Coordinates of C-alpha atoms and ligand atoms in Angstrom, one line a residue:
M1 CA 9.8 6.1 20.5
A2 CA 9.4 9.8 19.4
L3 CA 11.8 11.9 21.3
P4 CA 10.0 14.0 24.0
W5 CA 11.7 17.1 22.6
R6 CA 9.3 19.6 24.3
T7 CA 9.6 18.1 27.8
F8 CA 13.4 18.1 27.4
S9 CA 13.5 21.7 26.1
A10 CA 11.1 23.0 29.1
V11 CA 13.4 20.9 31.4
S12 CA 16.5 22.4 30.3
L13 CA 15.4 25.9 30.1
I14 CA 14.0 25.9 33.5
T15 CA 17.2 24.2 35.0
A16 CA 19.3 26.6 32.9
Y17 CA 17.4 29.5 34.2
F18 CA 17.6 28.8 38.0
V19 CA 21.3 27.4 37.8
T20 CA 22.5 30.8 36.1
A21 CA 20.3 33.1 38.0
G22 CA 23.3 34.5 40.2
Y23 CA 25.7 34.8 37.4
P24 CA 27.1 38.1 36.6
S25 CA 25.3 39.4 33.5
Q26 CA 28.2 39.6 31.1
W27 CA 28.5 35.7 31.6
R28 CA 25.0 35.0 31.9
I29 CA 23.8 34.2 28.2
L30 CA 26.9 32.0 27.5
W31 CA 26.3 29.9 31.0
F32 CA 22.7 29.8 30.2
V33 CA 23.2 28.4 26.7
T34 CA 25.9 25.9 28.1
N35 CA 23.5 24.8 30.9
F36 CA 20.7 24.5 28.4
L37 CA 22.6 22.2 26.3
A38 CA 24.1 20.2 29.1
G39 CA 20.5 19.7 30.3
W40 CA 19.7 18.5 27.0
A41 CA 22.6 16.0 26.6
V42 CA 22.1 14.6 29.9
Q43 CA 18.4 13.8 29.2
L44 CA 19.0 12.4 25.8
F45 CA 21.6 10.0 27.3
G46 CA 19.1 9.1 30.0
F47 CA 16.3 8.4 27.3
V48 CA 18.5 6.6 25.1
I49 CA 19.6 4.2 28.0
W50 CA 16.1 3.7 29.2
R51 CA 14.5 3.0 25.7
V52 CA 17.0 1.3 23.9
V53 CA 18.4 -0.9 26.7
L54 CA 16.8 -1.1 30.0
W55 CA 13.0 -1.1 28.7
P56 CA 13.3 -3.6 26.1
K57 CA 15.7 -5.8 27.8
L58 CA 14.4 -5.7 31.5
F59 CA 11.0 -3.9 31.9
S60 CA 8.8 -4.3 28.9
P61 CA 5.7 -6.3 29.5
L62 CA 6.2 -7.9 26.2
I63 CA 9.5 -9.8 27.2
G64 CA 8.5 -13.4 27.1
L65 CA 6.6 -13.1 24.1
P66 CA 8.3 -15.4 21.3
E67 CA 10.8 -13.7 19.1
P68 CA 13.4 -14.1 16.4
S69 CA 17.0 -14.9 17.5
G70 CA 20.0 -13.2 16.7
N71 CA 19.1 -9.8 17.9
S72 CA 22.0 -7.0 17.7
F73 CA 22.7 -5.4 21.0
F74 CA 21.2 -1.7 20.1
N75 CA 19.2 -2.6 16.9
G76 CA 17.5 -5.6 17.3
Q77 CA 16.4 -7.2 14.1
W78 CA 17.1 -3.9 12.0
K79 CA 19.8 -5.2 9.7
I80 CA 17.8 -8.0 8.3
I81 CA 14.5 -5.9 8.1
S82 CA 16.0 -3.0 6.2
E83 CA 17.7 -5.2 3.7
K84 CA 14.9 -7.5 2.7
T85 CA 11.6 -6.3 1.2
S86 CA 8.8 -5.3 3.5
G87 CA 7.3 -8.2 5.4
V88 CA 9.5 -10.6 4.0
P89 CA 11.7 -11.8 7.3
M90 CA 8.2 -12.0 8.9
M91 CA 7.1 -14.5 6.3
E92 CA 9.8 -16.7 7.7
W93 CA 9.1 -15.9 11.5
V94 CA 5.6 -16.8 11.2
N95 CA 6.0 -20.2 9.8
T96 CA 9.3 -21.0 11.8
I97 CA 8.6 -19.4 15.4
P98 CA 6.4 -21.3 17.7
H99 CA 3.8 -18.8 19.0
D100 CA 0.3 -18.4 20.4
G101 CA -1.0 -15.6 18.1
L102 CA 1.8 -12.8 18.9
I103 CA 5.3 -12.5 17.8
R104 CA 7.5 -9.7 19.1
Y105 CA 10.6 -8.3 17.5
Q106 CA 12.8 -5.3 17.7
G107 CA 13.8 -2.8 15.1
L108 CA 16.1 0.2 14.9
F109 CA 17.2 1.5 18.5
N110 CA 15.4 -1.9 19.7
I111 CA 12.0 -0.4 19.4
E112 CA 9.6 -3.0 20.0
R113 CA 7.0 -4.3 17.6
V114 CA 4.5 -6.8 18.0
M115 CA 3.0 -8.9 15.0
P116 CA -0.5 -10.5 15.6
C117 CA -0.3 -13.9 13.7
S118 CA -3.5 -15.7 14.7
A119 CA -7.2 -15.2 13.6
K120 CA -8.0 -14.4 17.2
A121 CA -5.3 -11.8 17.5
L122 CA -5.9 -10.4 14.3
G123 CA -9.8 -10.3 15.1
E124 CA -8.9 -8.1 18.2
V125 CA -6.8 -5.6 16.4
L126 CA -8.7 -5.3 13.3
V127 CA -12.3 -5.7 14.6
T128 CA -13.1 -5.9 18.2
K129 CA -10.6 -3.5 19.3
N130 CA -10.1 -1.8 16.1
Y131 CA -10.3 1.9 17.6
D132 CA -7.5 1.0 20.4
F133 CA -5.1 0.8 17.6
Q134 CA -4.5 3.9 15.6
K135 CA -2.1 4.9 12.9
P136 CA 0.9 6.4 14.5
S137 CA 1.2 10.3 14.1
Q138 CA 4.7 10.2 12.4
M139 CA 3.3 7.7 9.8
R140 CA 0.1 10.0 9.3
W141 CA 2.3 13.3 8.8
G142 CA 4.2 11.9 6.1
L143 CA 1.4 10.4 4.3
A144 CA -0.9 13.4 4.8
R145 CA 1.3 15.7 2.7
I146 CA 0.1 13.4 -0.5
L147 CA -3.1 11.9 0.8
G148 CA -4.7 14.6 2.9
I149 CA -6.4 13.8 6.0
G150 CA -9.1 11.7 4.0
L151 CA -10.5 8.3 4.9
L152 CA -7.1 6.4 5.1
L153 CA -5.7 8.7 7.9
A154 CA -8.8 9.9 9.9
E155 CA -8.9 8.6 13.4
G156 CA -11.8 7.9 15.7
E157 CA -15.1 9.8 15.4
E158 CA -14.0 11.7 12.3
H159 CA -13.1 8.4 10.8
K160 CA -16.6 6.9 11.7
F161 CA -18.2 9.8 10.0
Q162 CA -16.4 9.8 7.0
R163 CA -16.4 6.0 6.5
R164 CA -20.3 6.2 7.1
N165 CA -20.8 8.7 4.3
L166 CA -18.6 7.2 1.8
L167 CA -19.7 3.8 2.1
P168 CA -22.7 4.1 -0.1
A169 CA -20.5 5.2 -2.9
F170 CA -18.4 1.9 -2.7
A171 CA -21.4 -0.3 -2.3
F172 CA -21.8 -2.9 -4.8
R173 CA -25.3 -1.6 -6.2
H174 CA -23.1 1.2 -7.4
V175 CA -19.7 -0.5 -8.4
K176 CA -21.5 -3.0 -10.6
D177 CA -22.4 -0.3 -12.8
L178 CA -18.7 0.7 -13.1
Y179 CA -18.0 -2.7 -14.8
A180 CA -18.5 -1.1 -18.2
T181 CA -16.3 1.5 -17.6
F182 CA -13.6 -0.8 -16.4
W183 CA -13.9 -2.8 -19.4
K184 CA -13.9 0.2 -21.7
I185 CA -10.7 1.7 -20.3
S186 CA -9.0 -2.0 -20.2
R187 CA -9.9 -2.3 -23.9
E188 CA -8.7 1.3 -24.8
G189 CA -5.4 0.6 -22.9
V190 CA -4.8 -2.7 -24.6
Q191 CA -5.4 -1.1 -28.2
V192 CA -2.7 1.3 -27.5
M193 CA -0.4 -1.3 -25.9
T194 CA -1.0 -3.6 -29.1
E195 CA 0.0 -0.7 -31.3
Q196 CA 3.1 0.2 -29.5
I197 CA 4.2 -3.6 -29.2
L198 CA 3.4 -3.9 -33.0
A199 CA 5.4 -0.8 -33.8
D200 CA 8.3 -1.9 -31.7
A201 CA 8.3 -5.4 -33.2
A202 CA 8.2 -4.1 -36.7
K203 CA 11.6 -2.2 -35.9
G204 CA 13.4 -5.4 -35.8
P205 CA 12.5 -7.6 -32.9
V206 CA 15.9 -8.3 -31.5
L207 CA 16.9 -8.9 -27.8
D208 CA 20.7 -9.6 -26.9
D209 CA 21.0 -11.2 -30.3
E210 CA 18.1 -13.3 -29.9
K211 CA 15.3 -13.1 -32.6
L212 CA 11.8 -12.6 -31.0
P213 CA 8.9 -14.4 -32.5
E214 CA 6.6 -12.6 -34.9
N215 CA 4.3 -9.6 -33.1
T216 CA 6.6 -9.6 -30.0
A217 CA 8.4 -6.9 -28.2
V218 CA 9.9 -6.4 -24.9
T219 CA 7.9 -4.0 -22.7
E220 CA 7.7 -2.9 -19.1
V221 CA 4.5 -3.8 -17.7
G222 CA 4.4 -1.8 -14.5
N223 CA 4.1 1.5 -16.3
W224 CA 1.3 0.2 -18.7
A225 CA -0.6 -0.9 -15.6
S226 CA 0.0 2.6 -13.5
R227 CA -1.2 4.5 -16.6
M228 CA -4.4 2.3 -17.0
T229 CA -5.4 2.3 -13.3
L230 CA -4.7 6.2 -13.3
D231 CA -7.4 6.5 -16.1
I232 CA -9.6 4.1 -14.4
I233 CA -9.7 5.9 -11.0
G234 CA -9.9 8.9 -12.9
V235 CA -13.0 8.1 -14.8
A236 CA -14.7 5.8 -12.5
G237 CA -13.5 7.5 -9.3
L238 CA -13.4 11.1 -10.1
G239 CA -15.1 11.6 -13.3
R240 CA -12.3 13.1 -15.2
D241 CA -10.1 11.1 -17.9
F242 CA -6.5 12.0 -17.3
N243 CA -5.5 10.5 -20.7
A244 CA -2.3 8.6 -19.1
I245 CA -3.0 5.7 -21.6
H246 CA -2.5 7.9 -24.6
D247 CA 0.0 10.4 -23.2
P248 CA 2.7 8.7 -20.8
N249 CA 4.1 12.3 -20.1
N250 CA 0.7 13.3 -18.5
E251 CA 1.7 15.6 -15.6
L252 CA -0.3 13.5 -13.1
N253 CA 1.2 10.5 -14.0
Q254 CA 4.7 11.8 -13.9
T255 CA 4.1 13.3 -10.5
Y256 CA 3.0 10.0 -9.0
R257 CA 6.1 8.2 -10.6
T258 CA 8.5 10.7 -9.3
L259 CA 6.8 10.5 -5.8
L260 CA 6.9 6.6 -5.9
A261 CA 10.4 6.1 -7.4
P262 CA 13.0 4.5 -5.1
N263 CA 15.0 7.6 -3.7
K264 CA 17.7 7.9 -0.9
Q265 CA 16.6 11.0 0.5
A266 CA 13.1 9.6 1.1
R267 CA 14.4 6.8 2.9
I268 CA 16.4 9.1 5.3
L269 CA 13.4 11.2 6.0
D270 CA 11.5 7.8 6.8
I271 CA 14.2 6.9 9.4
L272 CA 14.3 10.4 11.0
S273 CA 10.7 10.3 11.4
I274 CA 11.1 7.5 13.8
I275 CA 12.7 9.8 16.4
L276 CA 11.5 13.4 15.2
P277 CA 8.1 14.8 15.0
G278 CA 6.6 14.6 11.3
W279 CA 6.3 18.5 10.9
M280 CA 9.9 18.9 11.7
V281 CA 11.0 16.3 9.4
A282 CA 9.0 17.9 6.6
K283 CA 10.6 21.1 7.1
L284 CA 14.3 20.0 6.8
P285 CA 15.9 21.4 4.0
L286 CA 16.2 18.4 1.7
K287 CA 15.5 18.1 -2.0
R288 CA 13.0 15.6 -1.4
N289 CA 11.0 17.8 0.8
G290 CA 10.7 20.4 -1.9
T291 CA 9.7 17.5 -4.6
V292 CA 7.0 16.3 -2.1
S293 CA 5.7 19.9 -1.4
H294 CA 5.6 20.6 -5.2
A295 CA 3.7 17.2 -6.1
A296 CA 1.3 17.6 -3.4
D297 CA 0.5 21.3 -4.4
F298 CA -0.3 20.1 -7.8
I299 CA -2.4 17.1 -6.8
R300 CA -4.4 19.3 -4.6
Q301 CA -4.9 21.9 -7.3
T302 CA -6.1 19.0 -9.7
C303 CA -8.6 17.8 -7.1
R304 CA -9.9 21.2 -6.2
A305 CA -10.6 21.9 -10.0
L306 CA -12.4 18.6 -10.2
I307 CA -14.8 19.3 -7.3
E308 CA -15.4 22.8 -8.7
E309 CA -16.3 21.3 -12.1
K310 CA -18.9 18.8 -10.3
K311 CA -20.4 21.6 -8.1
T312 CA -21.1 23.5 -11.2
K313 CA -22.8 20.8 -12.8
L314 CA -24.8 20.0 -9.5
A315 CA -25.7 23.6 -9.1
E316 CA -27.1 23.2 -12.8
N317 CA -29.0 20.0 -12.0
K318 CA -26.9 18.1 -14.4
L319 CA -25.0 15.8 -12.2
H320 CA -25.9 12.4 -13.3
D321 CA -22.5 11.0 -13.3
L322 CA -21.8 7.3 -11.6
D323 CA -18.4 8.2 -10.3
I324 CA -17.5 8.0 -6.6
L325 CA -16.9 11.8 -6.4
S326 CA -20.3 12.4 -7.6
V327 CA -21.9 10.1 -5.2
A328 CA -20.0 11.8 -2.3
L329 CA -20.7 15.1 -3.3
E330 CA -24.4 14.5 -3.7
S331 CA -24.6 13.1 0.0
G332 CA -23.7 16.7 1.2
A333 CA -21.8 15.4 4.1
F334 CA -18.5 17.0 3.1
T335 CA -16.9 20.3 3.1
D336 CA -15.0 21.2 -0.1
E337 CA -11.7 20.9 1.6
N338 CA -12.4 17.7 3.0
L339 CA -13.7 16.4 -0.4
V340 CA -10.0 17.5 -1.7
D341 CA -8.7 15.3 0.9
Q342 CA -11.0 12.2 0.0
L343 CA -9.9 12.7 -3.6
M344 CA -6.4 12.8 -3.1
T345 CA -6.8 9.6 -1.0
F346 CA -8.6 7.8 -3.7
L347 CA -6.1 8.8 -6.3
A348 CA -3.2 7.6 -4.4
A349 CA -4.8 4.4 -2.5
G350 CA -6.8 3.6 -5.7
H351 CA -4.4 3.4 -8.6
E352 CA -0.8 2.4 -7.4
T353 CA -2.4 -0.7 -5.5
T354 CA -4.1 -2.2 -8.5
A355 CA -1.2 -1.4 -10.7
S356 CA 1.0 -3.3 -8.5
A357 CA -1.7 -6.4 -8.4
M358 CA -1.3 -6.4 -12.2
T359 CA 2.3 -6.4 -12.4
W360 CA 2.5 -9.3 -9.8
A361 CA -0.2 -11.0 -11.9
I362 CA 1.9 -10.8 -14.9
Y363 CA 4.8 -12.0 -13.2
M364 CA 3.0 -15.1 -11.8
L365 CA 1.6 -15.8 -15.5
C366 CA 5.1 -15.7 -16.8
L367 CA 6.2 -18.1 -14.2
H368 CA 3.1 -20.5 -14.6
Q369 CA 2.4 -20.7 -18.4
D370 CA -0.1 -23.5 -17.8
V371 CA -2.2 -21.0 -15.6
Q372 CA -1.8 -18.3 -18.3
T373 CA -2.9 -20.8 -21.3
R374 CA -5.8 -22.0 -18.9
L375 CA -6.9 -18.3 -18.0
R376 CA -6.8 -17.2 -21.7
D377 CA -9.0 -20.1 -22.8
E378 CA -11.5 -19.1 -20.3
I379 CA -11.5 -15.4 -21.2
R380 CA -11.7 -15.9 -25.0
S381 CA -14.6 -18.5 -24.7
H382 CA -16.7 -16.4 -22.2
L383 CA -15.9 -12.6 -23.1
P384 CA -16.5 -10.4 -26.3
S385 CA -13.4 -10.0 -28.3
L386 CA -11.5 -6.6 -27.8
S387 CA -12.0 -5.8 -31.4
E388 CA -15.8 -5.5 -30.9
D389 CA -15.6 -1.7 -30.0
T390 CA -19.1 -1.3 -28.9
A391 CA -19.0 -4.8 -26.8
E392 CA -20.0 -4.1 -23.1
V393 CA -19.3 -6.7 -20.1
T394 CA -21.5 -7.0 -17.1
S395 CA -20.6 -7.7 -13.5
Q396 CA -22.3 -10.8 -14.0
E397 CA -20.0 -11.8 -16.9
I398 CA -16.9 -11.2 -15.1
D399 CA -17.8 -12.3 -11.4
H400 CA -18.9 -15.5 -13.2
L401 CA -15.6 -16.6 -14.6
P402 CA -14.2 -19.0 -11.9
Y403 CA -10.7 -19.4 -13.1
L404 CA -10.1 -15.5 -13.8
N405 CA -11.4 -14.9 -10.1
A406 CA -9.3 -17.7 -8.7
V407 CA -6.3 -16.3 -10.5
C408 CA -6.8 -12.6 -9.3
N409 CA -7.6 -13.9 -5.4
E410 CA -4.5 -16.0 -5.6
V411 CA -2.3 -13.1 -7.0
L412 CA -3.7 -10.8 -4.3
R413 CA -2.9 -13.5 -1.7
Y414 CA 0.8 -14.4 -2.6
Y415 CA 1.7 -10.9 -3.6
P416 CA -0.4 -8.4 -1.5
P417 CA 0.2 -4.9 -3.1
A418 CA 0.4 -3.3 0.5
P419 CA 2.7 -5.7 2.3
L420 CA 2.5 -4.4 5.7
T421 CA 0.6 -1.7 7.7
I422 CA 1.4 -0.2 11.1
R423 CA -0.6 0.6 14.1
E424 CA 0.0 2.1 17.6
A425 CA -1.9 1.4 20.8
A426 CA -3.7 4.4 21.5
V427 CA -4.3 3.3 25.3
D428 CA -3.0 0.4 27.3
T429 CA -4.9 -2.6 26.0
T430 CA -4.5 -6.4 25.6
I431 CA -4.3 -8.6 22.5
C432 CA -5.1 -12.4 23.3
D433 CA -5.0 -11.3 27.1
H434 CA -1.4 -10.1 26.8
P435 CA -1.1 -6.7 28.1
I436 CA 0.0 -4.1 25.3
P437 CA 1.2 -0.8 26.8
K438 CA 0.3 2.5 25.1
G439 CA 2.5 3.4 22.4
T440 CA 3.4 -0.3 21.2
R441 CA 3.7 -0.5 17.5
V442 CA 1.6 -3.2 16.2
I443 CA 2.6 -4.4 12.6
I444 CA 0.0 -6.0 10.5
I445 CA 1.8 -7.9 7.7
P446 CA -0.4 -9.4 4.9
N447 CA 2.9 -10.5 3.2
A448 CA 3.5 -12.9 6.2
I449 CA -0.3 -13.8 7.1
N450 CA -1.2 -14.5 3.5
R451 CA 1.7 -17.2 3.5
S452 CA 1.1 -18.5 6.9
K453 CA 1.3 -22.3 7.0
S454 CA -0.7 -22.6 10.3
L455 CA -3.8 -20.6 8.4
W456 CA -3.3 -22.0 4.9
G457 CA -1.6 -25.5 5.2
E458 CA 1.9 -26.9 3.8
D459 CA 1.3 -25.3 0.5
A460 CA 0.9 -21.7 1.7
D461 CA 4.3 -20.9 -0.1
K462 CA 3.0 -22.2 -3.5
F463 CA 1.0 -20.0 -6.1
N464 CA -2.0 -22.0 -6.8
P465 CA -5.2 -20.6 -8.1
D466 CA -7.0 -23.9 -7.8
R467 CA -7.3 -23.3 -4.1
W468 CA -10.2 -20.7 -4.8
L469 CA -12.2 -23.4 -6.9
P470 CA -14.7 -25.5 -5.3
K471 CA -13.7 -29.1 -4.7
F472 CA -17.2 -30.4 -4.8
E473 CA -20.8 -29.0 -5.3
G474 CA -21.7 -26.4 -2.6
D475 CA -18.0 -26.5 -1.3
K476 CA -18.1 -23.2 0.9
G477 CA -14.4 -23.4 1.5
A478 CA -13.7 -22.1 -2.0
A479 CA -14.6 -18.6 -1.1
S480 CA -12.0 -18.1 1.4
G481 CA -9.4 -20.2 -0.6
H482 CA -9.9 -23.3 1.8
A483 CA -7.8 -21.1 4.4
T484 CA -8.8 -22.2 8.0
S485 CA -10.0 -18.6 8.9
N486 CA -11.3 -15.4 6.8
Y487 CA -8.3 -13.7 8.6
A488 CA -5.7 -15.7 6.5
F489 CA -6.4 -13.2 3.6
L490 CA -5.3 -9.7 4.8
T491 CA -4.7 -8.2 1.6
F492 CA -7.5 -5.8 2.1
L493 CA -7.4 -6.1 5.9
H494 CA -10.8 -6.7 7.9
G495 CA -13.2 -4.6 9.8
P496 CA -13.8 -0.9 10.0
R497 CA -10.6 0.1 8.5
S498 CA -10.3 -2.5 5.8
C499 CA -10.2 -1.2 2.3
I500 CA -13.2 0.6 1.3
G501 CA -12.4 0.3 -2.4
Q502 CA -12.0 -3.6 -2.1
G503 CA -15.1 -4.4 -4.6
F504 CA -13.9 -1.5 -7.0
A505 CA -10.5 -2.8 -7.2
K506 CA -11.3 -6.4 -7.5
A507 CA -13.3 -5.7 -10.4
E508 CA -11.0 -3.3 -12.1
F509 CA -8.2 -5.8 -11.5
A510 CA -10.3 -8.8 -13.2
C511 CA -11.2 -6.6 -16.2
L512 CA -7.7 -5.6 -16.8
L513 CA -6.1 -8.8 -16.4
A514 CA -8.8 -10.4 -18.8
A515 CA -8.1 -7.8 -21.3
W516 CA -4.6 -8.3 -21.2
V517 CA -4.4 -12.0 -21.2
G518 CA -7.0 -12.3 -23.6
R519 CA -4.7 -10.2 -26.0
F520 CA -1.2 -10.8 -25.3
Q521 CA 1.1 -13.8 -24.4
F522 CA 3.7 -12.9 -21.7
E523 CA 7.1 -14.5 -21.2
I524 CA 9.7 -13.1 -18.9
R525 CA 12.5 -11.4 -20.5
D526 CA 15.4 -11.8 -18.0
K527 CA 15.5 -15.7 -17.4
A528 CA 17.2 -15.5 -14.2
E529 CA 13.8 -13.9 -12.8
L530 CA 12.1 -17.3 -13.4
D531 CA 13.5 -18.0 -10.1
E532 CA 11.6 -15.8 -7.6
K533 CA 14.5 -15.5 -5.4
N534 CA 16.3 -13.3 -8.1
M535 CA 13.4 -10.8 -8.4
V536 CA 14.4 -7.7 -6.6
I537 CA 11.5 -6.1 -4.8
K538 CA 10.9 -2.6 -4.0
G539 CA 9.2 -2.3 -0.8
G540 CA 7.4 0.6 0.6
I541 CA 3.7 1.4 0.8
T542 CA 3.0 -0.8 -2.3
M543 CA 5.4 -3.6 -3.5
R544 CA 6.7 -3.6 -7.1
P545 CA 9.9 -5.2 -8.8
A546 CA 12.5 -2.5 -8.2
N547 CA 13.7 -2.4 -11.8
G548 CA 10.4 -2.9 -13.3
L549 CA 8.8 -6.0 -14.8
W550 CA 10.5 -6.5 -18.4
V551 CA 8.5 -9.0 -20.4
K552 CA 8.3 -10.2 -24.0
A553 CA 4.9 -9.5 -25.0
T554 CA 3.3 -11.1 -28.2
V555 CA 0.2 -9.8 -29.7
L556 CA -2.1 -12.8 -30.4
D557 CA -4.7 -13.2 -33.3
G558 CA -8.2 -14.2 -33.0
W559 CA -9.8 -12.4 -30.3
Ligands
HEM1 C1 -5.7 -4.1 -5.2 C2 -6.0 -2.9 -4.8 C3 -6.0 -2.5 -3.6 C4 -5.5 -3.0 -2.2 C5 -4.6 -4.3 -2.2 C6 -5.7 -2.1 -1.1 C7 -5.4 -2.2 0.3 C8 -5.8 -1.5 1.2 C9 -5.5 -1.7 2.5 C10 -4.5 -2.9 3.1 C11 -5.9 -0.8 3.2 C12 -5.8 -0.7 4.7 C13 -4.6 0.3 5.0 C14 -4.3 0.7 6.5 O1 -5.3 1.0 7.3 O2 -3.3 0.7 6.9 C15 -6.7 -0.1 2.5 C16 -7.6 1.1 2.8 C17 -8.1 2.0 2.1 N1 -8.2 1.9 0.6 FE1 -7.5 0.2 -0.6 N2 -6.5 -1.0 -1.7 C18 -6.8 -1.3 -3.1 C19 -7.6 -0.4 -3.6 C20 -8.4 0.7 -3.6 C21 -9.0 1.4 -4.3 C22 -9.1 1.1 -5.9 C23 -9.6 2.4 -3.6 C24 -10.5 3.5 -4.3 C25 -11.2 3.7 -4.9 C26 -8.9 2.2 -2.4 C27 -9.1 3.1 -1.2 C28 -9.0 2.9 0.0 C29 -9.5 3.9 1.1 C30 -10.1 5.0 1.0 C31 -8.8 3.1 2.4 C32 -9.0 3.7 3.7 C33 -10.1 2.8 4.3 C34 -10.4 3.4 5.8 O3 -9.3 3.6 6.6 O4 -11.5 3.3 6.2 N3 -8.3 1.0 -2.3 N4 -6.6 -0.5 1.3

């Protein structure tokens, strides 16, 4: 729906030129400007009538696809979409609107969106016709400032090249050697968290006149999770300890917190980018644009310095590190600037997502105390105590804890950290034989698909880690949570644009969760949040509790 401002300007210029050609020279500039503006206004009016009314209501080939009822005349379902968390209205639509794999809905200015909902439709968009569907240029512009044009934002041949050359760094044979690092940093994080909780508990553990049990304090877990995942991606991804665990004021940590904090101006810029080109939005004189530029410069500089360090080591033949950057650097496939873009991508894509998963895991364990106890029993009886400073864990030990993996998978299904993602048809194409015109927005919504009853069964809406455990010897369905298709679990997407860091993230998440649950007992601070409907969620690229997740954490003895 981006405004064709170049065409409008060209047509207005040409029209104004010819219309005013015979005017006396003293009036000519005034009439030229008036004609130019009038030309723009007429075209804009025509464009709005065509795009907002005529196309979506009378001409679009998408008319006739199942859609939610109660559209507003000009803004479709925008009110409900903007009020609720990303993907939440679609969670209801996917289960209540009868469909053959596609649902159409309209957003702001009736812009049409298509949501693939069946395994066949998702398979076409994500795998067989993957390169027919690209990330919209407006979205790429916005994100490229913080992520660089790394793997996440590259398209077509450039994407294929980058993916091929980065895949070895994320292969299991490589990631399995990183488990020891994940465990070491998880243990370090839990030690610092333990000290803080015991210190707060010693100050007088009182919450709204309620006396807390011994060794218990109130803490916000999202912040701890972000600091630990930032240090993990630092060491295991880039070979640098950012020290965010020990220093909450660490500049990189603060930079990401500022970028990701809910912000009115950021929301305005997002909405403007629906109609204006990305570069124009980035130049608007708003404070938020300055903050983003400043943050992006700092992140870019940090990444550049890291690459310089590694290159020096490589030149001196001293590069034997296991981190992802070292493997990518040794491949020799990337220029320095391209590596900077990749690092910026790994930093952002690789820490907030796992921190979101950790936050939702703790929330779910607060709501399901039986799951928390059962998980702790498994962890304490199979993994070395955190007090053993030199104890290491291997991929074998972590990957063979059935309940730990079941809980991790169920959290990732139930609260996917990236709730939705957007594609745009780059050519006229089809999904499930239905024509999809070039430019159509296709919205892939893990938040909705992961809870689709037609794919998961009637209990799709229930948090139940047991669905990931075998029901009998040799039960192959356990690996996919007993869903009817692999496409039912969309948390990391599928196909050539699926999350390249999936194996890394799952291992990191399992290590962190095991260390936290082995050491602490968690209870929700605000009892109202025991009802999920009362949990206010901040949507966006990743999904988190809007006001943080505040819990009562008790340091437990004996492990
Ligand atoms: C629980 C944690 C994570 C989740 C839920 C997650 C989810 C996703 C999703 C949904 C995508 C596809 C986005 C799109 O195409 O619109 C993606 C892509 C990507 N992720 Fe992750 N991610 C996680 C962790 C990580 C980690 C730890 C790394 C790096 C170390 C990483 C690196 C990437 C990269 C580079 C891409 C782009 C892949 C491509 O386009 O070829 N992610 N991730």
